Amino acid sequence: MLDKNNMFSGFSKLSKDEKLKIIAKLTKNPEEFSAEMKSFWHPDESLQKKFDEFSENTLTNFYMPFGVVPNVKINDKFYTIPMVIEESSVVAAAAKSAKYWLGRGGFKAEVVDMVKLGQVHFLWSGDKTKLISQYPSLKKLLIENTTHITANMKKRGGGILDIQLIDHTSQEPGYYQLLASFDTCDSMGANFINSCLEEFASILKTWFEQNESFTAEERKVHIVMSILSNYTPDCLVKCWVECPISELGTFEDGSTAEEFAWKFSKAIKIAHIDPYRATTHNKGIYNGIDAVVLATGNDFRAVEACGHAYASHTGSYKSLSDLSLENGIFKLTLTVPMALGVVGGLTSLHPVVKRGLEMLGNPSAKELMMIAATIGLANNFSAVKSLTTVGIQQGHMKMHLFNIMNHFDATDEEKEKALGYFATESVSFTTVREFIEKIRDKQPV
Ligand code: MEV
């Protein structure tokens, strides 16, 4: 299996068992390695086959916690929201925020627009005025000659919205692009968009080659690539929470509502000024968004890439959330682009994703955008609330403690004892190890 350069050859063509055997041989205890990996295989073989086929060279399944946030009120409707995330306390933070805002009117959300984008990048070095003047007829051709791809999407109310010719020749000689916008209804639309774009590229090539008003040189075009853009600033959702400052309540660190609002506003301001803080601030927002995106079978890399690009749309990287304290009202808003789907892809293949969507009442893509953004906002509120009052370590303590205890295979009884002890002690790997050693040796702690 290893060739003369010690590289695997033909690995992907082997069966899963064969692959596992080979990889196990590289470990200290191959039998134990194989047994552990196999213990995560699903007992239903046909289901396991489905999981194996999601990707390449699969050896086993990777478990992640699937949690829920109950009682989330969005636009006066209640949801139980699924979240898939490994980081302890993110679900708890979202749930705490949901509970806090439930008593203050809940969350509000709206989708601003749902436009998806794709590009055909090409190089052409002819007379620009000829191309610009003939572009309307080329555009017509591009739309007419892709009806075999767009017919179904059109029936669902979507399709191609527009195709623009973009001139980038001042930045790179001969560089133009077709910038196409799409409505992909309830699907994320990646396959649909990429199929349309590849068809545009082929129509474009033929159009140049057969254009009699062009010189022989002008009939040559180089298609560089055709691909959707994950930056979709017009596939935008906005959500917010608001209440009178006087109704913000009291806080664990003893701050008054006014003091809390003032400090919270400074934290948001800092995340607008300083990209180092903005990155962590936005990471906290994506703790929530990614977890919902994963639980509902969507592409969290696309959603994150888009959000971080949008966070820089003013020219410098900033907070995605904003706070206003006008007229005595505390209003925290999150505006974020994201392209989500509720049909196609994993949404119909992964059984737990199907259940996640079912739990949400099988929402439309638009509704799912509002749900995911709301959880981002909920996590942002919780994080900044903790940071500006008692700090985040207190909230993380229990989960963090349990993670360390699990490392030592602690029993429920030992965890219970640890909770009591660490209520007043600081949690670290060393302090927890010492605590466990003592209670197992029956020494006083
Ligand atoms: C941790 O995963 C997320 C936070 O750092 C977010 C923030 O700082 O706003 C708590």
Short mmCIF file of C-alpha atoms and ligand atoms in Angstrom, two decimals:
data_model
loop_
_atom_site.label_atom_id
_atom_site.label_comp_id
_atom_site.label_asym_id
_atom_site.label_seq_id
_atom_site.Cartn_x
_atom_site.Cartn_y
_atom_site.Cartn_z
CA MET A 1 0.00 0.00 0.00
CA LEU A 2 2.93 2.35 0.65
CA ASP A 3 4.88 3.19 -2.49
CA LYS A 4 8.68 3.66 -2.69
CA ASN A 5 8.34 7.23 -1.37
CA ASN A 6 6.40 5.96 1.65
CA MET A 7 3.18 7.50 0.31
CA PHE A 8 -0.18 5.75 0.22
CA SER A 9 -1.22 4.78 -3.28
CA GLY A 10 -4.74 3.85 -4.36
CA PHE A 11 -5.95 4.46 -0.79
CA SER A 12 -9.33 5.92 -1.78
CA LYS A 13 -10.19 2.77 -3.76
CA LEU A 14 -9.91 0.50 -0.71
CA SER A 15 -12.91 -0.56 1.35
CA LYS A 16 -13.56 1.17 4.67
CA ASP A 17 -12.36 -1.92 6.58
CA GLU A 18 -9.13 -2.04 4.59
CA LYS A 19 -8.49 1.67 5.14
CA LEU A 20 -9.11 1.34 8.85
CA LYS A 21 -6.75 -1.62 9.08
CA ILE A 22 -3.96 0.29 7.35
CA ILE A 23 -4.39 3.39 9.48
CA ALA A 24 -4.67 1.31 12.66
CA LYS A 25 -1.28 -0.25 11.89
CA LEU A 26 0.26 3.21 12.24
CA THR A 27 -0.91 3.45 15.85
CA LYS A 28 0.54 1.98 19.04
CA ASN A 29 -2.32 -0.43 19.60
CA PRO A 30 -4.00 -1.25 16.25
CA GLU A 31 -6.66 -3.51 17.74
CA GLU A 32 -7.77 -0.99 20.31
CA PHE A 33 -7.69 1.80 17.68
CA SER A 34 -9.90 -0.19 15.27
CA ALA A 35 -12.30 -1.26 17.99
CA GLU A 36 -12.76 2.30 19.22
CA MET A 37 -13.28 3.71 15.72
CA LYS A 38 -15.75 0.92 14.90
CA SER A 39 -17.67 1.51 18.12
CA PHE A 40 -18.91 4.75 16.55
CA TRP A 41 -20.28 3.05 13.43
CA HIS A 42 -24.07 3.14 13.27
CA PRO A 43 -25.66 -0.29 13.80
CA ASP A 44 -28.01 0.32 10.86
CA GLU A 45 -25.72 -0.56 7.94
CA SER A 46 -27.68 1.25 5.27
CA LEU A 47 -27.67 4.42 7.36
CA GLN A 48 -23.95 4.04 7.99
CA LYS A 49 -23.40 3.71 4.24
CA LYS A 50 -25.21 7.00 3.76
CA PHE A 51 -22.90 8.73 6.27
CA ASP A 52 -19.86 7.16 4.62
CA GLU A 53 -20.94 8.54 1.27
CA PHE A 54 -21.19 12.14 2.51
CA SER A 55 -17.43 12.35 2.18
CA GLU A 56 -14.31 10.51 1.04
CA ASN A 57 -12.06 8.07 2.93
CA THR A 58 -14.45 7.88 5.87
CA LEU A 59 -13.32 5.66 8.76
CA THR A 60 -15.99 6.38 11.33
CA ASN A 61 -18.48 9.01 12.49
CA PHE A 62 -17.50 12.04 14.53
CA TYR A 63 -19.96 12.76 17.31
CA MET A 64 -20.91 16.31 18.24
CA PRO A 65 -23.48 17.33 20.84
CA PHE A 66 -26.91 18.24 19.44
CA GLY A 67 -28.54 20.54 22.00
CA VAL A 68 -31.61 22.75 21.98
CA VAL A 69 -32.57 26.22 23.15
CA PRO A 70 -36.22 26.22 24.16
CA ASN A 71 -38.60 29.20 24.46
CA VAL A 72 -37.04 31.43 21.85
CA LYS A 73 -39.63 34.02 20.86
CA ILE A 74 -39.02 35.48 17.40
CA ASN A 75 -41.62 37.82 15.90
CA ASP A 76 -44.08 36.53 18.52
CA LYS A 77 -43.64 32.89 17.52
CA PHE A 78 -42.03 30.33 19.82
CA TYR A 79 -39.22 28.06 18.65
CA THR A 80 -37.10 25.30 20.12
CA ILE A 81 -33.84 25.82 18.29
CA PRO A 82 -31.33 23.03 17.61
CA MET A 83 -27.63 23.74 18.00
CA VAL A 84 -24.68 21.50 17.18
CA ILE A 85 -21.59 22.74 18.99
CA GLU A 86 -18.76 21.29 21.04
CA GLU A 87 -17.91 24.43 23.04
CA SER A 88 -19.32 24.14 26.53
CA SER A 89 -21.69 26.90 27.63
CA VAL A 90 -22.65 28.26 24.17
CA VAL A 91 -26.08 26.59 24.30
CA ALA A 92 -26.48 27.65 27.95
CA ALA A 93 -25.55 31.25 27.03
CA ALA A 94 -28.10 31.33 24.18
CA ALA A 95 -30.78 29.85 26.46
CA LYS A 96 -30.04 32.42 29.17
CA SER A 97 -30.34 35.22 26.66
CA ALA A 98 -33.58 33.76 25.23
CA LYS A 99 -35.05 33.67 28.74
CA TYR A 100 -33.90 37.20 29.53
CA TRP A 101 -35.50 38.63 26.36
CA LEU A 102 -38.64 36.53 26.66
CA GLY A 103 -39.70 38.79 29.50
CA ARG A 104 -38.89 41.86 27.40
CA GLY A 105 -40.83 41.23 24.18
CA GLY A 106 -38.62 38.55 22.65
CA PHE A 107 -36.54 38.87 19.49
CA LYS A 108 -37.60 40.60 16.30
CA ALA A 109 -36.22 39.70 12.88
CA GLU A 110 -36.66 40.49 9.20
CA VAL A 111 -35.03 39.37 6.00
CA VAL A 112 -33.90 42.40 4.01
CA ASP A 113 -33.26 40.49 0.76
CA MET A 114 -32.24 37.05 -0.50
CA VAL A 115 -30.09 37.69 -3.56
CA LYS A 116 -27.35 35.12 -4.31
CA LEU A 117 -24.41 35.84 -6.61
CA GLY A 118 -22.08 34.10 -9.03
CA GLN A 119 -19.35 35.13 -11.42
CA VAL A 120 -17.77 34.10 -14.70
CA HIS A 121 -14.25 35.55 -14.75
CA PHE A 122 -12.80 35.99 -18.23
CA LEU A 123 -9.95 37.64 -20.09
CA TRP A 124 -10.52 39.40 -23.40
CA SER A 125 -8.39 42.02 -25.04
CA GLY A 126 -10.59 43.52 -27.76
CA ASP A 127 -12.30 46.85 -28.34
CA LYS A 128 -14.20 47.54 -25.12
CA THR A 129 -16.83 49.76 -26.79
CA LYS A 130 -17.87 46.88 -29.07
CA LEU A 131 -18.33 44.56 -26.08
CA ILE A 132 -20.30 47.12 -24.08
CA SER A 133 -22.59 48.01 -26.98
CA GLN A 134 -23.30 44.36 -27.78
CA TYR A 135 -23.70 43.27 -24.17
CA PRO A 136 -27.56 43.61 -24.10
CA SER A 137 -27.87 41.01 -26.88
CA LEU A 138 -25.31 38.73 -25.16
CA LYS A 139 -27.25 38.99 -21.90
CA LYS A 140 -30.47 38.03 -23.69
CA LEU A 141 -28.70 35.01 -25.16
CA LEU A 142 -27.31 33.97 -21.76
CA ILE A 143 -30.79 34.04 -20.24
CA GLU A 144 -32.57 32.38 -23.17
CA ASN A 145 -30.03 29.60 -23.59
CA THR A 146 -30.10 28.51 -19.95
CA THR A 147 -33.84 27.89 -19.68
CA HIS A 148 -33.22 24.11 -19.56
CA ILE A 149 -31.41 24.73 -16.22
CA THR A 150 -33.62 27.51 -14.88
CA ALA A 151 -37.10 26.20 -15.78
CA ASN A 152 -37.66 24.34 -12.49
CA MET A 153 -36.35 27.15 -10.31
CA LYS A 154 -38.58 29.57 -12.26
CA LYS A 155 -41.60 27.39 -11.47
CA ARG A 156 -40.70 27.72 -7.78
CA GLY A 157 -40.62 31.53 -8.16
CA GLY A 158 -36.87 31.99 -8.56
CA GLY A 159 -34.24 31.97 -11.28
CA ILE A 160 -31.77 34.45 -12.78
CA LEU A 161 -32.41 38.02 -11.61
CA ASP A 162 -29.78 39.86 -13.60
CA ILE A 163 -26.40 39.46 -15.32
CA GLN A 164 -24.05 42.41 -15.39
CA LEU A 165 -20.82 42.90 -17.31
CA ILE A 166 -18.14 44.17 -14.93
CA ASP A 167 -15.03 45.83 -16.31
CA HIS A 168 -11.93 45.20 -14.17
CA THR A 169 -9.45 46.05 -16.92
CA SER A 170 -8.03 48.97 -14.93
CA GLN A 171 -6.85 46.46 -12.27
CA GLU A 172 -5.81 43.62 -14.58
CA PRO A 173 -5.43 43.94 -18.39
CA GLY A 174 -8.33 42.24 -20.17
CA TYR A 175 -10.11 41.13 -16.99
CA TYR A 176 -13.92 41.22 -17.16
CA GLN A 177 -16.57 39.31 -15.34
CA LEU A 178 -20.19 38.38 -15.69
CA LEU A 179 -21.74 39.08 -12.31
CA ALA A 180 -25.02 37.20 -12.10
CA SER A 181 -27.63 37.48 -9.39
CA PHE A 182 -30.11 34.72 -8.57
CA ASP A 183 -33.15 33.94 -6.49
CA THR A 184 -32.77 30.33 -5.38
CA CYS A 185 -35.96 30.24 -3.22
CA ASP A 186 -35.66 27.68 -0.42
CA SER A 187 -32.40 26.13 -1.60
CA MET A 188 -28.93 27.43 -0.81
CA GLY A 189 -28.55 27.19 -4.58
CA ALA A 190 -24.86 26.35 -4.99
CA ASN A 191 -25.44 23.61 -7.58
CA PHE A 192 -28.04 25.61 -9.47
CA ILE A 193 -25.85 28.72 -9.58
CA ASN A 194 -22.70 26.85 -10.60
CA SER A 195 -24.57 25.00 -13.37
CA CYS A 196 -25.93 28.29 -14.73
CA LEU A 197 -22.47 29.88 -14.55
CA GLU A 198 -20.74 27.05 -16.41
CA GLU A 199 -23.42 27.28 -19.08
CA PHE A 200 -22.93 31.07 -19.29
CA ALA A 201 -19.20 30.47 -19.77
CA SER A 202 -19.78 28.12 -22.65
CA ILE A 203 -22.35 30.45 -24.30
CA LEU A 204 -19.94 33.35 -23.82
CA LYS A 205 -17.08 31.47 -25.48
CA THR A 206 -19.19 30.53 -28.50
CA TRP A 207 -20.55 34.08 -28.75
CA PHE A 208 -17.05 35.53 -28.96
CA GLU A 209 -15.82 32.82 -31.37
CA GLN A 210 -18.73 33.29 -33.76
CA ASN A 211 -19.10 37.07 -33.53
CA GLU A 212 -18.67 38.43 -37.04
CA SER A 213 -18.28 42.03 -35.89
CA PHE A 214 -15.08 41.03 -34.03
CA THR A 215 -11.61 40.73 -35.54
CA ALA A 216 -9.91 37.32 -35.53
CA GLU A 217 -7.98 38.40 -32.41
CA GLU A 218 -11.18 39.63 -30.72
CA ARG A 219 -12.84 36.24 -31.19
CA LYS A 220 -10.42 34.77 -28.68
CA VAL A 221 -11.58 34.73 -25.04
CA HIS A 222 -10.08 32.99 -22.01
CA ILE A 223 -12.59 31.79 -19.45
CA VAL A 224 -10.65 31.71 -16.18
CA MET A 225 -13.36 30.27 -13.92
CA SER A 226 -17.07 30.16 -13.19
CA ILE A 227 -18.15 29.94 -9.56
CA LEU A 228 -20.70 31.32 -7.12
CA SER A 229 -19.59 33.99 -4.70
CA ASN A 230 -19.96 33.24 -1.01
CA TYR A 231 -20.07 36.98 -0.43
CA THR A 232 -23.78 37.78 -0.65
CA PRO A 233 -24.27 41.18 1.01
CA ASP A 234 -27.83 41.34 -0.37
CA CYS A 235 -28.82 38.03 1.17
CA LEU A 236 -29.25 39.88 4.41
CA VAL A 237 -31.07 39.35 7.68
CA LYS A 238 -31.55 41.76 10.53
CA CYS A 239 -32.63 40.93 14.06
CA TRP A 240 -32.88 42.94 17.23
CA VAL A 241 -33.96 43.12 20.86
CA GLU A 242 -35.12 46.24 22.62
CA CYS A 243 -36.56 47.47 25.89
CA PRO A 244 -36.52 50.62 27.99
CA ILE A 245 -33.17 50.96 29.78
CA SER A 246 -35.10 51.17 33.05
CA GLU A 247 -36.41 47.64 32.43
CA LEU A 248 -33.04 45.99 31.91
CA GLY A 249 -33.15 44.70 35.49
CA THR A 250 -30.35 44.27 37.99
CA PHE A 251 -27.03 42.58 37.49
CA GLU A 252 -24.90 40.08 39.38
CA ASP A 253 -22.01 42.52 39.74
CA GLY A 254 -24.32 45.07 41.36
CA SER A 255 -24.54 47.41 38.32
CA THR A 256 -27.72 49.38 37.85
CA ALA A 257 -29.61 49.18 34.54
CA GLU A 258 -28.17 52.55 33.48
CA GLU A 259 -24.60 51.52 34.37
CA PHE A 260 -25.05 48.25 32.52
CA ALA A 261 -26.40 49.97 29.38
CA TRP A 262 -23.55 52.49 29.42
CA LYS A 263 -20.83 49.83 29.79
CA PHE A 264 -22.50 47.55 27.22
CA SER A 265 -22.56 50.44 24.73
CA LYS A 266 -18.84 51.00 25.31
CA ALA A 267 -18.14 47.31 24.66
CA ILE A 268 -19.98 47.54 21.34
CA LYS A 269 -18.15 50.77 20.48
CA ILE A 270 -14.81 49.06 21.17
CA ALA A 271 -15.79 46.21 18.82
CA HIS A 272 -16.43 48.88 16.16
CA ILE A 273 -13.06 50.55 16.71
CA ASP A 274 -10.64 47.68 17.27
CA PRO A 275 -10.42 44.71 14.83
CA TYR A 276 -8.76 42.53 17.50
CA ARG A 277 -11.79 42.87 19.74
CA ALA A 278 -14.20 42.83 16.76
CA THR A 279 -12.89 39.40 15.71
CA THR A 280 -13.61 37.88 19.13
CA HIS A 281 -16.92 39.72 19.37
CA ASN A 282 -18.01 38.36 15.97
CA LYS A 283 -16.66 34.91 16.85
CA GLY A 284 -19.12 34.95 19.76
CA ILE A 285 -21.92 35.76 17.29
CA TYR A 286 -20.86 32.82 15.08
CA ASN A 287 -20.83 30.52 18.12
CA GLY A 288 -24.60 30.74 17.85
CA ILE A 289 -25.06 31.07 14.10
CA ASP A 290 -22.70 28.20 13.16
CA ALA A 291 -24.33 25.87 15.66
CA VAL A 292 -27.78 26.41 14.10
CA VAL A 293 -26.34 26.27 10.59
CA LEU A 294 -24.69 22.91 11.36
CA ALA A 295 -27.77 21.48 13.05
CA THR A 296 -29.85 22.36 10.00
CA GLY A 297 -27.39 20.87 7.50
CA ASN A 298 -26.09 24.09 6.00
CA ASP A 299 -22.59 25.18 5.02
CA PHE A 300 -21.13 27.00 8.05
CA ARG A 301 -17.86 27.82 6.21
CA ALA A 302 -19.83 29.72 3.57
CA VAL A 303 -21.92 31.50 6.20
CA GLU A 304 -18.83 32.51 8.24
CA ALA A 305 -16.79 33.61 5.21
CA CYS A 306 -19.67 35.80 4.09
CA GLY A 307 -20.21 37.30 7.55
CA HIS A 308 -16.56 38.17 8.09
CA ALA A 309 -16.31 39.75 4.62
CA TYR A 310 -19.43 41.78 5.43
CA ALA A 311 -17.90 42.84 8.76
CA SER A 312 -15.28 44.64 6.62
CA HIS A 313 -17.66 46.22 4.10
CA THR A 314 -16.96 49.73 5.38
CA GLY A 315 -13.23 49.28 4.75
CA SER A 316 -12.22 48.05 8.20
CA TYR A 317 -13.26 44.97 10.14
CA LYS A 318 -15.99 45.81 12.68
CA SER A 319 -18.62 44.37 14.97
CA LEU A 320 -21.62 42.86 13.20
CA SER A 321 -23.87 43.99 16.04
CA ASP A 322 -24.76 47.52 16.95
CA LEU A 323 -26.32 49.22 19.95
CA SER A 324 -28.42 52.33 20.25
CA LEU A 325 -29.53 53.93 23.49
CA GLU A 326 -31.76 56.62 21.99
CA ASN A 327 -34.82 57.93 23.85
CA GLY A 328 -34.09 55.71 26.84
CA ILE A 329 -34.39 52.50 24.76
CA PHE A 330 -31.69 49.83 24.76
CA LYS A 331 -31.72 48.35 21.23
CA LEU A 332 -29.18 45.73 20.18
CA THR A 333 -29.24 44.88 16.46
CA LEU A 334 -27.43 42.26 14.42
CA THR A 335 -27.28 42.65 10.65
CA VAL A 336 -25.67 39.75 8.88
CA PRO A 337 -25.69 38.21 5.42
CA MET A 338 -26.12 34.45 5.09
CA ALA A 339 -27.16 32.06 2.35
CA LEU A 340 -29.14 29.15 3.79
CA GLY A 341 -31.23 26.39 2.31
CA VAL A 342 -33.92 24.10 3.64
CA VAL A 343 -34.14 21.82 0.62
CA GLY A 344 -31.43 19.84 -1.14
CA GLY A 345 -27.98 18.92 0.12
CA LEU A 346 -27.67 17.47 3.62
CA THR A 347 -31.09 18.85 4.58
CA SER A 348 -32.81 15.87 3.01
CA LEU A 349 -30.06 13.27 3.60
CA HIS A 350 -28.98 13.57 7.21
CA PRO A 351 -31.64 12.08 9.51
CA VAL A 352 -30.77 14.33 12.47
CA VAL A 353 -30.78 17.44 10.26
CA LYS A 354 -34.28 16.43 9.11
CA ARG A 355 -35.35 16.21 12.76
CA GLY A 356 -33.75 19.56 13.52
CA LEU A 357 -35.74 21.19 10.73
CA GLU A 358 -38.87 19.36 11.82
CA MET A 359 -38.41 20.71 15.34
CA LEU A 360 -38.39 24.21 13.84
CA GLY A 361 -41.66 23.48 12.01
CA ASN A 362 -39.88 22.95 8.65
CA PRO A 363 -39.17 26.64 8.11
CA SER A 364 -38.60 28.38 4.78
CA ALA A 365 -35.03 29.50 4.03
CA LYS A 366 -36.12 33.02 4.95
CA GLU A 367 -37.41 31.91 8.35
CA LEU A 368 -34.25 29.86 8.98
CA MET A 369 -32.11 32.95 8.27
CA MET A 370 -34.06 34.81 10.99
CA ILE A 371 -33.71 31.89 13.42
CA ALA A 372 -29.94 31.49 12.92
CA ALA A 373 -29.30 35.24 13.15
CA THR A 374 -31.39 35.45 16.32
CA ILE A 375 -29.27 32.82 18.04
CA GLY A 376 -26.17 34.78 16.96
CA LEU A 377 -27.65 37.85 18.60
CA ALA A 378 -28.63 35.86 21.70
CA ASN A 379 -25.05 34.61 22.11
CA ASN A 380 -23.64 38.07 21.48
CA PHE A 381 -25.88 39.59 24.16
CA SER A 382 -24.94 36.88 26.67
CA ALA A 383 -21.22 37.19 25.98
CA VAL A 384 -21.09 40.98 26.21
CA LYS A 385 -23.39 40.97 29.26
CA SER A 386 -21.05 38.57 31.06
CA LEU A 387 -17.90 40.33 29.90
CA THR A 388 -19.11 43.72 31.11
CA THR A 389 -20.40 42.45 34.46
CA VAL A 390 -18.99 39.31 36.10
CA GLY A 391 -16.64 38.09 33.33
CA ILE A 392 -17.08 34.89 31.37
CA GLN A 393 -15.13 32.45 33.50
CA GLN A 394 -17.91 32.16 36.07
CA GLY A 395 -20.41 30.95 33.45
CA HIS A 396 -17.86 28.64 31.87
CA MET A 397 -16.80 27.18 35.19
CA LYS A 398 -19.31 24.34 35.52
CA MET A 399 -18.93 23.06 31.95
CA HIS A 400 -15.19 23.51 32.07
CA LEU A 401 -15.06 21.70 35.40
CA PHE A 402 -17.11 18.80 34.04
CA ASN A 403 -14.89 18.55 30.96
CA ILE A 404 -11.82 18.24 33.18
CA MET A 405 -13.61 15.81 35.50
CA ASN A 406 -14.54 13.65 32.50
CA HIS A 407 -10.89 13.56 31.61
CA PHE A 408 -10.37 11.70 34.91
CA ASP A 409 -13.45 9.49 34.34
CA ALA A 410 -15.12 11.10 37.34
CA THR A 411 -18.34 9.59 38.68
CA ASP A 412 -21.54 11.63 39.14
CA GLU A 413 -20.88 11.63 42.89
CA GLU A 414 -17.37 13.03 42.38
CA LYS A 415 -18.78 15.71 40.04
CA GLU A 416 -21.34 16.69 42.64
CA LYS A 417 -18.59 17.07 45.28
CA ALA A 418 -16.48 19.08 42.83
CA LEU A 419 -19.34 21.48 42.13
CA GLY A 420 -19.59 22.28 45.81
CA TYR A 421 -15.83 22.64 46.27
CA PHE A 422 -15.20 24.73 43.15
CA ALA A 423 -18.05 27.14 43.84
CA THR A 424 -15.43 29.18 45.69
CA GLU A 425 -12.16 27.88 44.19
CA SER A 426 -10.66 28.61 40.79
CA VAL A 427 -10.89 25.85 38.20
CA SER A 428 -7.79 24.70 36.38
CA PHE A 429 -6.55 21.33 35.19
CA THR A 430 -4.10 21.16 38.13
CA THR A 431 -6.57 22.20 40.83
CA VAL A 432 -9.14 19.68 39.56
CA ARG A 433 -6.55 16.89 39.35
CA GLU A 434 -5.40 17.62 42.91
CA PHE A 435 -9.02 17.67 44.10
CA ILE A 436 -9.74 14.29 42.47
CA GLU A 437 -6.56 12.73 43.87
CA LYS A 438 -7.53 13.91 47.33
CA ILE A 439 -11.11 12.66 47.25
CA ARG A 440 -10.02 9.33 45.78
CA ASP A 441 -7.41 9.00 48.54
CA LYS A 442 -10.13 10.03 50.96
CA GLN A 443 -8.00 12.92 52.15
CA PRO A 444 -9.75 16.06 53.43
CA VAL A 445 -10.03 18.75 50.71
C1 MEV B 1 -16.15 32.56 23.39
O1 MEV B 1 -16.35 31.43 22.59
C2 MEV B 1 -16.87 33.75 22.82
C3 MEV B 1 -16.56 35.07 23.50
O2 MEV B 1 -15.16 35.31 23.54
C4 MEV B 1 -17.26 36.14 22.69
C5 MEV B 1 -16.91 37.55 23.08
O3 MEV B 1 -15.83 37.80 23.62
O4 MEV B 1 -17.75 38.44 22.78
C6 MEV B 1 -17.05 35.08 24.92
#
